[in-house]
XYZ file of C-alpha atoms in Angstrom:
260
model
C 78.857 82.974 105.446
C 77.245 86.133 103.689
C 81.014 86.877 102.451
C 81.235 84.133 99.986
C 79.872 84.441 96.667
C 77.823 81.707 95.848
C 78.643 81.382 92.184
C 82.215 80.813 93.772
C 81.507 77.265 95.497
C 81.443 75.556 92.159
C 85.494 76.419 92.113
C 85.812 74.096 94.469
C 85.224 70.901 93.106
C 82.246 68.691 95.693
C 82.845 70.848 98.470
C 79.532 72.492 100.133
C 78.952 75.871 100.784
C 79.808 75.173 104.569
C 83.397 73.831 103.453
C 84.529 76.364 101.338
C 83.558 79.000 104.213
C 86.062 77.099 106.487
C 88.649 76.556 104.099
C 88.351 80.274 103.654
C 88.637 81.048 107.101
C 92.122 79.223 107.521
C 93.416 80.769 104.274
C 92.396 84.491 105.454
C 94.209 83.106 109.060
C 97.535 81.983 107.245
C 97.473 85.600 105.045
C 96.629 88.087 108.268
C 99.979 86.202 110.123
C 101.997 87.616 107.123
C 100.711 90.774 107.724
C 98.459 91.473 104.713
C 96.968 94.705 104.948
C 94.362 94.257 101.973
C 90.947 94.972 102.970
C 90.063 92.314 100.845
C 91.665 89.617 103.036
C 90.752 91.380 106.284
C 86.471 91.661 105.382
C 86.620 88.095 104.060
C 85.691 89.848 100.941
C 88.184 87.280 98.648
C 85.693 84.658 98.329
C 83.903 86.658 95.224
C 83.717 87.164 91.836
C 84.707 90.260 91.335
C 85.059 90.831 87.549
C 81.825 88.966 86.372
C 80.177 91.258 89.292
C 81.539 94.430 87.627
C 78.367 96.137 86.084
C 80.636 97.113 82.785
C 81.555 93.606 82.172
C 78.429 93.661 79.813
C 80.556 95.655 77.526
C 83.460 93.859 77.422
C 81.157 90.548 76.538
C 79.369 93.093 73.711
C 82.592 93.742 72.359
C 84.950 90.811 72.384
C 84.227 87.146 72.234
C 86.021 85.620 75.696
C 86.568 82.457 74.636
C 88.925 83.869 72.306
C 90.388 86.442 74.406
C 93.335 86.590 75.581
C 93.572 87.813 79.189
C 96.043 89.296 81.733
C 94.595 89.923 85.090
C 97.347 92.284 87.768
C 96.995 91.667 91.037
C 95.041 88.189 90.619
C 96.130 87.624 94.860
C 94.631 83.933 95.715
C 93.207 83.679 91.995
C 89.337 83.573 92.006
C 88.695 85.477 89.141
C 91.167 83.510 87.213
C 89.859 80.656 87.796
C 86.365 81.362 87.412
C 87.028 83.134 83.982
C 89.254 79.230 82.804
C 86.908 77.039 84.676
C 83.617 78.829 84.071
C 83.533 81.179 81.170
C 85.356 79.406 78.566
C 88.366 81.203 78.486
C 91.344 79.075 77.278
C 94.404 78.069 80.175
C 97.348 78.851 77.279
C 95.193 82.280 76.877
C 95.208 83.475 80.968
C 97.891 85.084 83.030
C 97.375 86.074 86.821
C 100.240 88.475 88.161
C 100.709 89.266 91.444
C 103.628 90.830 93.693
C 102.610 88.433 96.434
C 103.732 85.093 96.036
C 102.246 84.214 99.378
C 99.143 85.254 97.846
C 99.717 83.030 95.043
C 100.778 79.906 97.058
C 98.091 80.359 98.911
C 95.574 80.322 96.105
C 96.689 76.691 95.146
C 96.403 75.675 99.058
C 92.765 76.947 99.361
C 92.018 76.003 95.937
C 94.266 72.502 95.973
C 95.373 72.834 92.385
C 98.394 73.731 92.033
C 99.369 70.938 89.675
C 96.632 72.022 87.397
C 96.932 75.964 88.166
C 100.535 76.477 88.591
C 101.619 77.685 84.845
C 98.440 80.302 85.080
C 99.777 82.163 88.035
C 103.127 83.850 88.174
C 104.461 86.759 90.698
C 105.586 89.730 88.659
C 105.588 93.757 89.859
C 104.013 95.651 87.334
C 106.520 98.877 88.079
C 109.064 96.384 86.797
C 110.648 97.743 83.387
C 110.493 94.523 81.840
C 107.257 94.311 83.264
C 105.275 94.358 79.255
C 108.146 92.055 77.717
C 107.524 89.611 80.112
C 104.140 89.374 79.541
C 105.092 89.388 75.900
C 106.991 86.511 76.412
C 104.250 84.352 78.209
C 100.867 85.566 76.357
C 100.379 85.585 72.591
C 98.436 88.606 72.367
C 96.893 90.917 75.673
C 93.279 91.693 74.192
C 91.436 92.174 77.957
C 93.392 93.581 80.995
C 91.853 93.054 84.145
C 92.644 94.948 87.742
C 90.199 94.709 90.174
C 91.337 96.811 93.163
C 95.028 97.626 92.315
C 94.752 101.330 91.723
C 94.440 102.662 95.171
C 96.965 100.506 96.618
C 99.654 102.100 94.201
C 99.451 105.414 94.145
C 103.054 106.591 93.093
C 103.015 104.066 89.853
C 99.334 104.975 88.651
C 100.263 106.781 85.636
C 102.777 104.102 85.006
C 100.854 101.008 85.311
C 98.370 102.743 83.090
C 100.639 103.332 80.261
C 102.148 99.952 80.260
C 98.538 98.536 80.669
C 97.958 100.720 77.072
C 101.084 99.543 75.481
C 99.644 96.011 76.270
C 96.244 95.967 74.751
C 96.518 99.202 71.852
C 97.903 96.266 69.024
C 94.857 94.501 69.410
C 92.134 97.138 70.304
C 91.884 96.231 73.454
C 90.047 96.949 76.753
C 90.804 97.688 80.117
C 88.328 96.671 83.004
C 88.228 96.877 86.944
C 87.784 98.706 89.678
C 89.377 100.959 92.269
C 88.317 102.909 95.519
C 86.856 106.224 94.734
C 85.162 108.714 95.775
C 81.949 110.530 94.103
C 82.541 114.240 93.663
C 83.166 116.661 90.964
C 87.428 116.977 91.517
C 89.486 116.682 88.862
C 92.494 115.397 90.874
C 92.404 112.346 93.069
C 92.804 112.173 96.637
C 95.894 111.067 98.600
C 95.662 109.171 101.750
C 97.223 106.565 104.435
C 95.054 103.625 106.004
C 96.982 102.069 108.620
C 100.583 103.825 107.513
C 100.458 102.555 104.009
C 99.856 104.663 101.256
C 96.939 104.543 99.110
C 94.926 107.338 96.313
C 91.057 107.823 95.917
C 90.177 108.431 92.527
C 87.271 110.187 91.438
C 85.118 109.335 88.328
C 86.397 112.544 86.647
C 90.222 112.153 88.075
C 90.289 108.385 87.072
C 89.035 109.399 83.254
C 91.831 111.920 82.838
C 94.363 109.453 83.795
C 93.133 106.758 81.448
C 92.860 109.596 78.331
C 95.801 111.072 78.902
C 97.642 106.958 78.847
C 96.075 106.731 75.244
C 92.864 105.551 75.860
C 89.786 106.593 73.720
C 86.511 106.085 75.366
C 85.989 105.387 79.253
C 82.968 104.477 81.583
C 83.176 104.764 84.882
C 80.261 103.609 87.689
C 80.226 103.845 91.226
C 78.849 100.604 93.227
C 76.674 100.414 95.791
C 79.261 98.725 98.117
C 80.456 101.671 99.869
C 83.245 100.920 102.738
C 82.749 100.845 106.247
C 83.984 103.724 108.175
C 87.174 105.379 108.064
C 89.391 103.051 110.230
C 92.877 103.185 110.304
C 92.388 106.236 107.380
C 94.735 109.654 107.621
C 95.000 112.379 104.783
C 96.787 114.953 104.554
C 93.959 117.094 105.980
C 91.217 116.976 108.182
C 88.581 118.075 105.354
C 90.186 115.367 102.732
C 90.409 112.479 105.905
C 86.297 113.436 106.202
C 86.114 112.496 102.432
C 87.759 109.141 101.911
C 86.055 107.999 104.512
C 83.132 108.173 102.752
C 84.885 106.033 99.667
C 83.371 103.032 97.153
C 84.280 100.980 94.719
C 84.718 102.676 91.462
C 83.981 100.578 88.285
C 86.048 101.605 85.317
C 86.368 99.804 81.222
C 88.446 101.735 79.165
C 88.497 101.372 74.867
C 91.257 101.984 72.754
């Protein structure tokens, strides 16, 4: 049970820690039979906060007041963050949307979380390569003032540059911030690093690479920190060389906030 986040069990309404651990076990069953190939789902790593955790939250909370944010989190999958920022950080229902390509992840959110009758307007399935994809969020959030994307990046490397542009258009009327984190990899390059785990495509930033990208979408100022969760081996990882293959394997998690 060293998976599950602690601060996570109050989600679930009067359950124990030993209850949400099974109900989490059933709902990571259900998701690997559709074939989910999201490390996320495979370590058990879903049952955590993930963007209270982030170390550059602090400057989001410095900066804007959440309470009277409003936020848009992309790729939200089973919806613990969401939840956690509605149920425990004070951030308004009519002011949170969770967008994800997956309704399957979505659906089963509500199952593990049994509240879909409460949830169901906060989470809607929506691609972000979409054209529409910023007038549809338009059309169900007042204003976008915090964007939230906690390991998106790397699973989508062909619409990176995209999805940071729209995620700019989003938040620049309001001055706006950008927060999450990605896989990356600590050294010096300027470009990021391509690469397949388990045939599906995927792109390692670095701190440098992932700045660039974010500058050149219109953003002013950008931190970046690595974690200290670093991934376990390189299974299932190929690159387009053997020196680059030796590399990712040796990814983390890459914190990232972005300013306009």
């Amino acid at each position: 049970m060293d998976q599950i986040d602690p601060q996570v069990v109050p989600l679930f309404r009067g359950l124990s820690l030993e209850q949400v651990y099974e109900k989490g076990r059933e709902i990571q069953r259900k998701a690997l039979e559709r074939e989910f190939n999201y490390r996320c789902v495979e370590g058990f790593y879903f049952l955590r906060i993930g963007l209270r955790k982030n170390p550059l939250f602090e400057l989001v909370q410095q900066a804007k007041d959440l309470k009277e944010c409003c936020v848009l989190e992309i790729g939200c999958a089973f919806g613990v963050d969401g939840r956690d920022l509605v149920l425990m950080q004070g951030v308004k229902p009519e002011n949170y949307l969770g967008v994800d390509v997956s309704s399957a992840f979505i659906e089963l959110g509500f199952e593990l979380f049994e509240d879909k009758e409460k949830m169901e307007n906060l989470f809607v399935v929506k691609n972000v390569a979409d054209e529409d994809f910023c007038s549809f969020v338009k059309s169900k959030l007042k204003r976008v003032d915090i964007v939230v994307a906690t390991l998106v990046l790397h699973v989508i490397p062909k619409e990176n540059q995209d999805f940071v542009r729209k995620v700019y258009q989003l938040v620049e009327p309001y001055q706006g911030i950008f927060i999450g984190e990605t896989m990356g990899i600590d050294l010096p390059d300027e470009q990021p690093f391509y690469f397949e785990r388990h045939g599906s495509p995927r792109i390692c930033h670095t701190s440098r690479s992932l700045t660039k990208m974010l500058k050149e979408a219109g953003f002013k100022k950008v931190e970046t920190t690595f974690l200290s969760r670093w991934t376990r081996g390189g299974e299932g990882v190929s690159a387009t060389s053997k020196d680059d293959e030796d590399k990712v394997k040796n990814r983390a998690r890459l914190a990232f906030v972005a300013f306009v």
